[in-house]
mmCIF file with all atom_site columns, C-alpha atoms in Angstrom:
data_model
loop_
_atom_site.group_PDB
_atom_site.id
_atom_site.type_symbol
_atom_site.label_atom_id
_atom_site.label_alt_id
_atom_site.label_comp_id
_atom_site.label_asym_id
_atom_site.label_entity_id
_atom_site.label_seq_id
_atom_site.pdbx_PDB_ins_code
_atom_site.Cartn_x
_atom_site.Cartn_y
_atom_site.Cartn_z
_atom_site.occupancy
_atom_site.B_iso_or_equiv
_atom_site.pdbx_formal_charge
_atom_site.auth_seq_id
_atom_site.auth_comp_id
_atom_site.auth_asym_id
_atom_site.auth_atom_id
_atom_site.pdbx_PDB_model_num
ATOM 1   C CA . MET A 1 1   ? -5.817  8.152   -13.328 1.00 0.00 ? 1   MET A CA 1
ATOM 2   C CA . ARG A 1 2   ? -2.343  5.212   -13.625 1.00 0.00 ? 2   ARG A CA 1
ATOM 3   C CA . LYS A 1 3   ? 0.639   7.995   -13.551 1.00 0.00 ? 3   LYS A CA 1
ATOM 4   C CA . ASP A 1 4   ? 2.228   6.335   -16.313 1.00 0.00 ? 4   ASP A CA 1
ATOM 5   C CA . LEU A 1 5   ? -0.457  6.994   -18.139 1.00 0.00 ? 5   LEU A CA 1
ATOM 6   C CA . LYS A 1 6   ? -0.754  10.910  -18.043 1.00 0.00 ? 6   LYS A CA 1
ATOM 7   C CA . PRO A 1 7   ? 2.062   10.982  -20.980 1.00 0.00 ? 7   PRO A CA 1
ATOM 8   C CA . PHE A 1 8   ? -0.059  8.898   -23.085 1.00 0.00 ? 8   PHE A CA 1
ATOM 9   C CA . VAL A 1 9   ? -3.045  11.518  -22.320 1.00 0.00 ? 9   VAL A CA 1
ATOM 10  C CA . LEU A 1 10  ? -1.703  14.381  -23.582 1.00 0.00 ? 10  LEU A CA 1
ATOM 11  C CA . SER A 1 11  ? -0.007  12.761  -26.759 1.00 0.00 ? 11  SER A CA 1
ATOM 12  C CA . ALA A 1 12  ? -3.592  11.610  -27.120 1.00 0.00 ? 12  ALA A CA 1
ATOM 13  C CA . MET A 1 13  ? -5.457  14.691  -26.820 1.00 0.00 ? 13  MET A CA 1
ATOM 14  C CA . GLN A 1 14  ? -3.723  16.636  -29.071 1.00 0.00 ? 14  GLN A CA 1
ATOM 15  C CA . GLY A 1 15  ? -4.001  14.127  -31.254 1.00 0.00 ? 15  GLY A CA 1
ATOM 16  C CA . ASP A 1 16  ? -1.775  10.881  -31.791 1.00 0.00 ? 16  ASP A CA 1
ATOM 17  C CA . ARG A 1 17  ? -3.534  8.025   -32.604 1.00 0.00 ? 17  ARG A CA 1
ATOM 18  C CA . GLN A 1 18  ? -0.947  4.666   -30.595 1.00 0.00 ? 18  GLN A CA 1
ATOM 19  C CA . ALA A 1 19  ? -0.747  7.378   -28.150 1.00 0.00 ? 19  ALA A CA 1
ATOM 20  C CA . TYR A 1 20  ? -5.086  6.580   -27.160 1.00 0.00 ? 20  TYR A CA 1
ATOM 21  C CA . GLY A 1 21  ? -4.555  2.801   -28.038 1.00 0.00 ? 21  GLY A CA 1
ATOM 22  C CA . VAL A 1 22  ? -2.016  2.942   -25.385 1.00 0.00 ? 22  VAL A CA 1
ATOM 23  C CA . ILE A 1 23  ? -4.939  4.296   -23.007 1.00 0.00 ? 23  ILE A CA 1
ATOM 24  C CA . TYR A 1 24  ? -7.496  1.905   -24.551 1.00 0.00 ? 24  TYR A CA 1
ATOM 25  C CA . GLU A 1 25  ? -5.663  -1.531  -23.682 1.00 0.00 ? 25  GLU A CA 1
ATOM 26  C CA . GLU A 1 26  ? -5.688  -0.326  -20.642 1.00 0.00 ? 26  GLU A CA 1
ATOM 27  C CA . TYR A 1 27  ? -9.057  -0.058  -19.566 1.00 0.00 ? 27  TYR A CA 1
ATOM 28  C CA . ALA A 1 28  ? -11.205 -2.205  -22.503 1.00 0.00 ? 28  ALA A CA 1
ATOM 29  C CA . ALA A 1 29  ? -11.201 -4.640  -20.426 1.00 0.00 ? 29  ALA A CA 1
ATOM 30  C CA . ASP A 1 30  ? -12.695 -2.857  -17.764 1.00 0.00 ? 30  ASP A CA 1
ATOM 31  C CA . MET A 1 31  ? -14.746 -1.020  -19.954 1.00 0.00 ? 31  MET A CA 1
ATOM 32  C CA . TYR A 1 32  ? -16.678 -3.925  -20.896 1.00 0.00 ? 32  TYR A CA 1
ATOM 33  C CA . ARG A 1 33  ? -17.507 -5.345  -17.867 1.00 0.00 ? 33  ARG A CA 1
ATOM 34  C CA . PHE A 1 34  ? -19.276 -2.083  -16.933 1.00 0.00 ? 34  PHE A CA 1
ATOM 35  C CA . ALA A 1 35  ? -20.810 -2.094  -20.564 1.00 0.00 ? 35  ALA A CA 1
ATOM 36  C CA . LEU A 1 36  ? -22.347 -6.158  -19.558 1.00 0.00 ? 36  LEU A CA 1
ATOM 37  C CA . SER A 1 37  ? -23.368 -5.739  -15.980 1.00 0.00 ? 37  SER A CA 1
ATOM 38  C CA . ILE A 1 38  ? -25.972 -2.468  -17.923 1.00 0.00 ? 38  ILE A CA 1
ATOM 39  C CA . CYS A 1 39  ? -26.515 -3.507  -20.936 1.00 0.00 ? 39  CYS A CA 1
ATOM 40  C CA . LYS A 1 40  ? -26.939 -7.093  -19.956 1.00 0.00 ? 40  LYS A CA 1
ATOM 41  C CA . ASN A 1 41  ? -26.207 -8.934  -23.702 1.00 0.00 ? 41  ASN A CA 1
ATOM 42  C CA . THR A 1 42  ? -22.827 -9.552  -24.912 1.00 0.00 ? 42  THR A CA 1
ATOM 43  C CA . TYR A 1 43  ? -23.282 -7.525  -28.651 1.00 0.00 ? 43  TYR A CA 1
ATOM 44  C CA . ASP A 1 44  ? -25.135 -3.986  -27.032 1.00 0.00 ? 44  ASP A CA 1
ATOM 45  C CA . ALA A 1 45  ? -21.948 -4.003  -24.336 1.00 0.00 ? 45  ALA A CA 1
ATOM 46  C CA . GLN A 1 46  ? -19.543 -3.970  -26.850 1.00 0.00 ? 46  GLN A CA 1
ATOM 47  C CA . ASP A 1 47  ? -21.091 -1.391  -29.723 1.00 0.00 ? 47  ASP A CA 1
ATOM 48  C CA . ALA A 1 48  ? -21.505 1.259   -26.445 1.00 0.00 ? 48  ALA A CA 1
ATOM 49  C CA . VAL A 1 49  ? -17.440 0.427   -25.451 1.00 0.00 ? 49  VAL A CA 1
ATOM 50  C CA . GLN A 1 50  ? -16.975 0.751   -29.432 1.00 0.00 ? 50  GLN A CA 1
ATOM 51  C CA . ASP A 1 51  ? -18.957 3.724   -29.472 1.00 0.00 ? 51  ASP A CA 1
ATOM 52  C CA . THR A 1 52  ? -17.732 5.264   -26.706 1.00 0.00 ? 52  THR A CA 1
ATOM 53  C CA . ALA A 1 53  ? -14.471 4.898   -28.035 1.00 0.00 ? 53  ALA A CA 1
ATOM 54  C CA . LEU A 1 54  ? -15.171 6.734   -31.742 1.00 0.00 ? 54  LEU A CA 1
ATOM 55  C CA . SER A 1 55  ? -16.707 9.382   -30.114 1.00 0.00 ? 55  SER A CA 1
ATOM 56  C CA . VAL A 1 56  ? -13.579 10.275  -27.335 1.00 0.00 ? 56  VAL A CA 1
ATOM 57  C CA . PHE A 1 57  ? -10.695 10.228  -29.343 1.00 0.00 ? 57  PHE A CA 1
ATOM 58  C CA . LYS A 1 58  ? -12.507 12.563  -31.261 1.00 0.00 ? 58  LYS A CA 1
ATOM 59  C CA . SER A 1 59  ? -13.480 14.574  -28.444 1.00 0.00 ? 59  SER A CA 1
ATOM 60  C CA . ILE A 1 60  ? -9.956  14.304  -26.442 1.00 0.00 ? 60  ILE A CA 1
ATOM 61  C CA . GLY A 1 61  ? -9.092  17.192  -27.821 1.00 0.00 ? 61  GLY A CA 1
ATOM 62  C CA . THR A 1 62  ? -11.253 19.768  -25.675 1.00 0.00 ? 62  THR A CA 1
ATOM 63  C CA . LEU A 1 63  ? -10.828 17.454  -22.193 1.00 0.00 ? 63  LEU A CA 1
ATOM 64  C CA . LYS A 1 64  ? -9.552  20.588  -19.610 1.00 0.00 ? 64  LYS A CA 1
ATOM 65  C CA . ASN A 1 65  ? -7.981  18.195  -17.695 1.00 0.00 ? 65  ASN A CA 1
ATOM 66  C CA . PRO A 1 66  ? -6.089  14.665  -18.602 1.00 0.00 ? 66  PRO A CA 1
ATOM 67  C CA . GLU A 1 67  ? -5.868  13.862  -14.521 1.00 0.00 ? 67  GLU A CA 1
ATOM 68  C CA . LYS A 1 68  ? -10.632 13.923  -15.129 1.00 0.00 ? 68  LYS A CA 1
ATOM 69  C CA . PHE A 1 69  ? -9.745  11.305  -19.018 1.00 0.00 ? 69  PHE A CA 1
ATOM 70  C CA . LYS A 1 70  ? -10.735 8.256   -16.673 1.00 0.00 ? 70  LYS A CA 1
ATOM 71  C CA . SER A 1 71  ? -13.992 10.105  -15.235 1.00 0.00 ? 71  SER A CA 1
ATOM 72  C CA . TYR A 1 72  ? -14.639 11.289  -18.901 1.00 0.00 ? 72  TYR A CA 1
ATOM 73  C CA . LEU A 1 73  ? -14.243 7.684   -20.550 1.00 0.00 ? 73  LEU A CA 1
ATOM 74  C CA . PHE A 1 74  ? -16.134 6.168   -17.802 1.00 0.00 ? 74  PHE A CA 1
ATOM 75  C CA . THR A 1 75  ? -19.452 8.650   -18.495 1.00 0.00 ? 75  THR A CA 1
ATOM 76  C CA . SER A 1 76  ? -19.408 8.671   -22.277 1.00 0.00 ? 76  SER A CA 1
ATOM 77  C CA . LEU A 1 77  ? -19.966 4.446   -21.638 1.00 0.00 ? 77  LEU A CA 1
ATOM 78  C CA . SER A 1 78  ? -22.404 5.195   -18.985 1.00 0.00 ? 78  SER A CA 1
ATOM 79  C CA . ASN A 1 79  ? -24.051 7.303   -21.327 1.00 0.00 ? 79  ASN A CA 1
ATOM 80  C CA . ALA A 1 80  ? -23.581 5.518   -24.559 1.00 0.00 ? 80  ALA A CA 1
ATOM 81  C CA . CYS A 1 81  ? -24.799 2.346   -21.963 1.00 0.00 ? 81  CYS A CA 1
ATOM 82  C CA . LYS A 1 82  ? -28.065 4.360   -21.487 1.00 0.00 ? 82  LYS A CA 1
ATOM 83  C CA . LYS A 1 83  ? -28.576 4.614   -25.314 1.00 0.00 ? 83  LYS A CA 1
ATOM 84  C CA . ARG A 1 84  ? -28.288 1.728   -25.779 1.00 0.00 ? 84  ARG A CA 1
ATOM 85  C CA . LEU A 1 85  ? -31.015 0.467   -23.610 1.00 0.00 ? 85  LEU A CA 1
ATOM 86  C CA . THR A 1 86  ? -33.528 2.574   -24.922 1.00 0.00 ? 86  THR A CA 1
ATOM 87  C CA . GLU A 1 87  ? -32.712 2.340   -27.980 1.00 0.00 ? 87  GLU A CA 1
ATOM 88  C CA . ASN A 1 88  ? -33.467 -1.732  -27.039 1.00 0.00 ? 88  ASN A CA 1
ATOM 89  C CA . VAL A 1 89  ? -37.764 -1.520  -26.492 1.00 0.00 ? 89  VAL A CA 1
ATOM 90  C CA . SER A 1 90  ? -38.346 -5.240  -25.872 1.00 0.00 ? 90  SER A CA 1
ATOM 91  C CA . ALA A 1 91  ? -38.426 -6.135  -22.083 1.00 0.00 ? 91  ALA A CA 1
ATOM 92  C CA . GLU A 1 92  ? -36.206 -9.486  -24.014 1.00 0.00 ? 92  GLU A CA 1
ATOM 93  C CA . GLU A 1 93  ? -33.117 -7.887  -24.791 1.00 0.00 ? 93  GLU A CA 1
ATOM 94  C CA . LEU A 1 94  ? -32.981 -6.190  -21.755 1.00 0.00 ? 94  LEU A CA 1
ATOM 95  C CA . ALA A 1 95  ? -33.152 -9.278  -20.038 1.00 0.00 ? 95  ALA A CA 1
ATOM 96  C CA . ASP A 1 96  ? -30.670 -11.798 -21.892 1.00 0.00 ? 96  ASP A CA 1
ATOM 97  C CA . THR A 1 97  ? -27.751 -12.567 -20.454 1.00 0.00 ? 97  THR A CA 1
ATOM 98  C CA . ALA A 1 98  ? -24.284 -13.185 -21.988 1.00 0.00 ? 98  ALA A CA 1
ATOM 99  C CA . ASP A 1 99  ? -23.183 -16.107 -22.831 1.00 0.00 ? 99  ASP A CA 1
ATOM 100 C CA . ASP A 1 100 ? -19.588 -16.697 -20.418 1.00 0.00 ? 100 ASP A CA 1
ATOM 101 C CA . ASP A 1 101 ? -17.313 -16.587 -24.213 1.00 0.00 ? 101 ASP A CA 1
ATOM 102 C CA . SER A 1 102 ? -16.618 -13.802 -23.078 1.00 0.00 ? 102 SER A CA 1
ATOM 103 C CA . GLY A 1 103 ? -13.905 -14.529 -20.263 1.00 0.00 ? 103 GLY A CA 1
ATOM 104 C CA . ILE A 1 104 ? -15.577 -12.705 -17.714 1.00 0.00 ? 104 ILE A CA 1
ATOM 105 C CA . GLU A 1 105 ? -15.588 -14.635 -14.726 1.00 0.00 ? 105 GLU A CA 1
ATOM 106 C CA . LEU A 1 106 ? -18.601 -14.272 -12.685 1.00 0.00 ? 106 LEU A CA 1
ATOM 107 C CA . SER A 1 107 ? -20.911 -17.197 -11.225 1.00 0.00 ? 107 SER A CA 1
ATOM 108 C CA . LEU A 1 108 ? -24.004 -16.983 -12.374 1.00 0.00 ? 108 LEU A CA 1
ATOM 109 C CA . SER A 1 109 ? -25.487 -16.584 -9.461  1.00 0.00 ? 109 SER A CA 1
ATOM 110 C CA . VAL A 1 110 ? -23.807 -13.075 -8.949  1.00 0.00 ? 110 VAL A CA 1
ATOM 111 C CA . ARG A 1 111 ? -25.045 -12.540 -12.674 1.00 0.00 ? 111 ARG A CA 1
ATOM 112 C CA . GLU A 1 112 ? -29.091 -13.356 -10.951 1.00 0.00 ? 112 GLU A CA 1
ATOM 113 C CA . ALA A 1 113 ? -27.912 -10.799 -8.029  1.00 0.00 ? 113 ALA A CA 1
ATOM 114 C CA . LEU A 1 114 ? -26.694 -7.865  -10.150 1.00 0.00 ? 114 LEU A CA 1
ATOM 115 C CA . GLY A 1 115 ? -29.901 -8.123  -12.127 1.00 0.00 ? 115 GLY A CA 1
ATOM 116 C CA . LYS A 1 116 ? -32.136 -7.662  -9.351  1.00 0.00 ? 116 LYS A CA 1
ATOM 117 C CA . LEU A 1 117 ? -30.616 -5.096  -8.611  1.00 0.00 ? 117 LEU A CA 1
ATOM 118 C CA . ASP A 1 118 ? -31.514 -1.549  -10.836 1.00 0.00 ? 118 ASP A CA 1
ATOM 119 C CA . GLY A 1 119 ? -30.444 0.420   -12.727 1.00 0.00 ? 119 GLY A CA 1
ATOM 120 C CA . GLN A 1 120 ? -28.557 3.318   -10.801 1.00 0.00 ? 120 GLN A CA 1
ATOM 121 C CA . SER A 1 121 ? -27.530 0.706   -7.381  1.00 0.00 ? 121 SER A CA 1
ATOM 122 C CA . ARG A 1 122 ? -25.731 -1.720  -9.903  1.00 0.00 ? 122 ARG A CA 1
ATOM 123 C CA . GLU A 1 123 ? -24.287 1.415   -12.642 1.00 0.00 ? 123 GLU A CA 1
ATOM 124 C CA . ILE A 1 124 ? -22.433 2.478   -8.756  1.00 0.00 ? 124 ILE A CA 1
ATOM 125 C CA . LEU A 1 125 ? -21.481 -1.129  -7.968  1.00 0.00 ? 125 LEU A CA 1
ATOM 126 C CA . MET A 1 126 ? -19.943 -1.637  -11.175 1.00 0.00 ? 126 MET A CA 1
ATOM 127 C CA . LEU A 1 127 ? -18.392 1.662   -11.437 1.00 0.00 ? 127 LEU A CA 1
ATOM 128 C CA . SER A 1 128 ? -16.612 0.841   -8.276  1.00 0.00 ? 128 SER A CA 1
ATOM 129 C CA . VAL A 1 129 ? -16.196 -2.602  -8.968  1.00 0.00 ? 129 VAL A CA 1
ATOM 130 C CA . ALA A 1 130 ? -14.460 -2.687  -11.955 1.00 0.00 ? 130 ALA A CA 1
ATOM 131 C CA . GLY A 1 131 ? -13.563 0.358   -12.723 1.00 0.00 ? 131 GLY A CA 1
ATOM 132 C CA . GLY A 1 132 ? -12.597 1.067   -9.682  1.00 0.00 ? 132 GLY A CA 1
ATOM 133 C CA . PHE A 1 133 ? -13.197 4.655   -8.998  1.00 0.00 ? 133 PHE A CA 1
ATOM 134 C CA . LYS A 1 134 ? -14.327 6.465   -5.407  1.00 0.00 ? 134 LYS A CA 1
ATOM 135 C CA . SER A 1 135 ? -17.022 7.475   -4.332  1.00 0.00 ? 135 SER A CA 1
ATOM 136 C CA . HIS A 1 136 ? -17.062 11.298  -5.125  1.00 0.00 ? 136 HIS A CA 1
ATOM 137 C CA . GLU A 1 137 ? -15.856 10.171  -8.496  1.00 0.00 ? 137 GLU A CA 1
ATOM 138 C CA . ILE A 1 138 ? -18.795 8.198   -9.757  1.00 0.00 ? 138 ILE A CA 1
ATOM 139 C CA . GLY A 1 139 ? -20.576 11.093  -8.107  1.00 0.00 ? 139 GLY A CA 1
ATOM 140 C CA . GLU A 1 140 ? -19.793 13.385  -10.560 1.00 0.00 ? 140 GLU A CA 1
ATOM 141 C CA . ILE A 1 141 ? -19.922 10.744  -13.175 1.00 0.00 ? 141 ILE A CA 1
ATOM 142 C CA . LEU A 1 142 ? -23.545 10.264  -12.271 1.00 0.00 ? 142 LEU A CA 1
ATOM 143 C CA . LYS A 1 143 ? -24.033 13.370  -11.305 1.00 0.00 ? 143 LYS A CA 1
ATOM 144 C CA . MET A 1 144 ? -24.836 12.863  -7.266  1.00 0.00 ? 144 MET A CA 1
ATOM 145 C CA . PRO A 1 145 ? -23.748 13.715  -4.081  1.00 0.00 ? 145 PRO A CA 1
ATOM 146 C CA . ALA A 1 146 ? -20.908 11.369  -3.082  1.00 0.00 ? 146 ALA A CA 1
ATOM 147 C CA . ALA A 1 147 ? -22.893 10.685  0.156   1.00 0.00 ? 147 ALA A CA 1
ATOM 148 C CA . THR A 1 148 ? -25.647 9.723   -2.131  1.00 0.00 ? 148 THR A CA 1
ATOM 149 C CA . VAL A 1 149 ? -23.179 7.241   -3.424  1.00 0.00 ? 149 VAL A CA 1
ATOM 150 C CA . ARG A 1 150 ? -22.071 5.519   -1.041  1.00 0.00 ? 150 ARG A CA 1
ATOM 151 C CA . THR A 1 151 ? -24.861 4.938   0.838   1.00 0.00 ? 151 THR A CA 1
ATOM 152 C CA . LYS A 1 152 ? -26.070 3.351   -2.817  1.00 0.00 ? 152 LYS A CA 1
ATOM 153 C CA . ARG A 1 153 ? -22.975 1.111   -2.731  1.00 0.00 ? 153 ARG A CA 1
ATOM 154 C CA . ARG A 1 154 ? -23.788 0.397   0.927   1.00 0.00 ? 154 ARG A CA 1
ATOM 155 C CA . ARG A 1 155 ? -27.235 -0.493  0.018   1.00 0.00 ? 155 ARG A CA 1
ATOM 156 C CA . ALA A 1 156 ? -26.070 -2.713  -3.056  1.00 0.00 ? 156 ALA A CA 1
ATOM 157 C CA . LEU A 1 157 ? -23.702 -4.906  -1.446  1.00 0.00 ? 157 LEU A CA 1
ATOM 158 C CA . GLU A 1 158 ? -26.451 -5.350  1.204   1.00 0.00 ? 158 GLU A CA 1
ATOM 159 C CA . LYS A 1 159 ? -28.618 -6.680  -1.614  1.00 0.00 ? 159 LYS A CA 1
ATOM 160 C CA . MET A 1 160 ? -26.108 -8.643  -3.605  1.00 0.00 ? 160 MET A CA 1
ATOM 161 C CA . ARG A 1 161 ? -25.282 -11.127 0.063   1.00 0.00 ? 161 ARG A CA 1
ATOM 162 C CA . GLU A 1 162 ? -28.554 -11.356 0.348   1.00 0.00 ? 162 GLU A CA 1
ATOM 163 C CA . GLU A 1 163 ? -29.316 -12.442 -2.700  1.00 0.00 ? 163 GLU A CA 1
ATOM 164 C CA . LEU A 1 164 ? -26.233 -14.869 -2.656  1.00 0.00 ? 164 LEU A CA 1
ATOM 165 C CA . GLU A 1 165 ? -26.884 -16.298 0.511   1.00 0.00 ? 165 GLU A CA 1
ATOM 166 C CA . LEU A 1 166 ? -30.306 -17.305 -0.238  1.00 0.00 ? 166 LEU A CA 1
#
């Protein structure tokens, strides 16, 4: 977590809505990019971010360590995305890619390469790239050893390179 956000997290833990708004603004773009990479469509990604923002605001008072806020936020977002995916039973909805009206500057080839990764590899890659998490933090979020995260991230990057070279 950025050091300048810690006072805002502490205030938000006490119920300060404006402090939470500052925190949300800091992470909103990264949250959306992460959710879009998992959910594969704009509407579900937006809903997952909104659901997460609301649930984290309601439960932030239970957070024991303000330093872990970012991990807590992205763990909640990951769970919200997974819930959305299980709610969408149609394979066509899962394969649908978002229109690029979101300002996300991922080329079509990068999106296609990301789409060819399995869900967990894509999640690890996006937590690393969009979320800026280190392997031990991703391991905490996904409940797996940091070494496994590093291996899966390396393999995902190799697969992305292969896909993009074609």
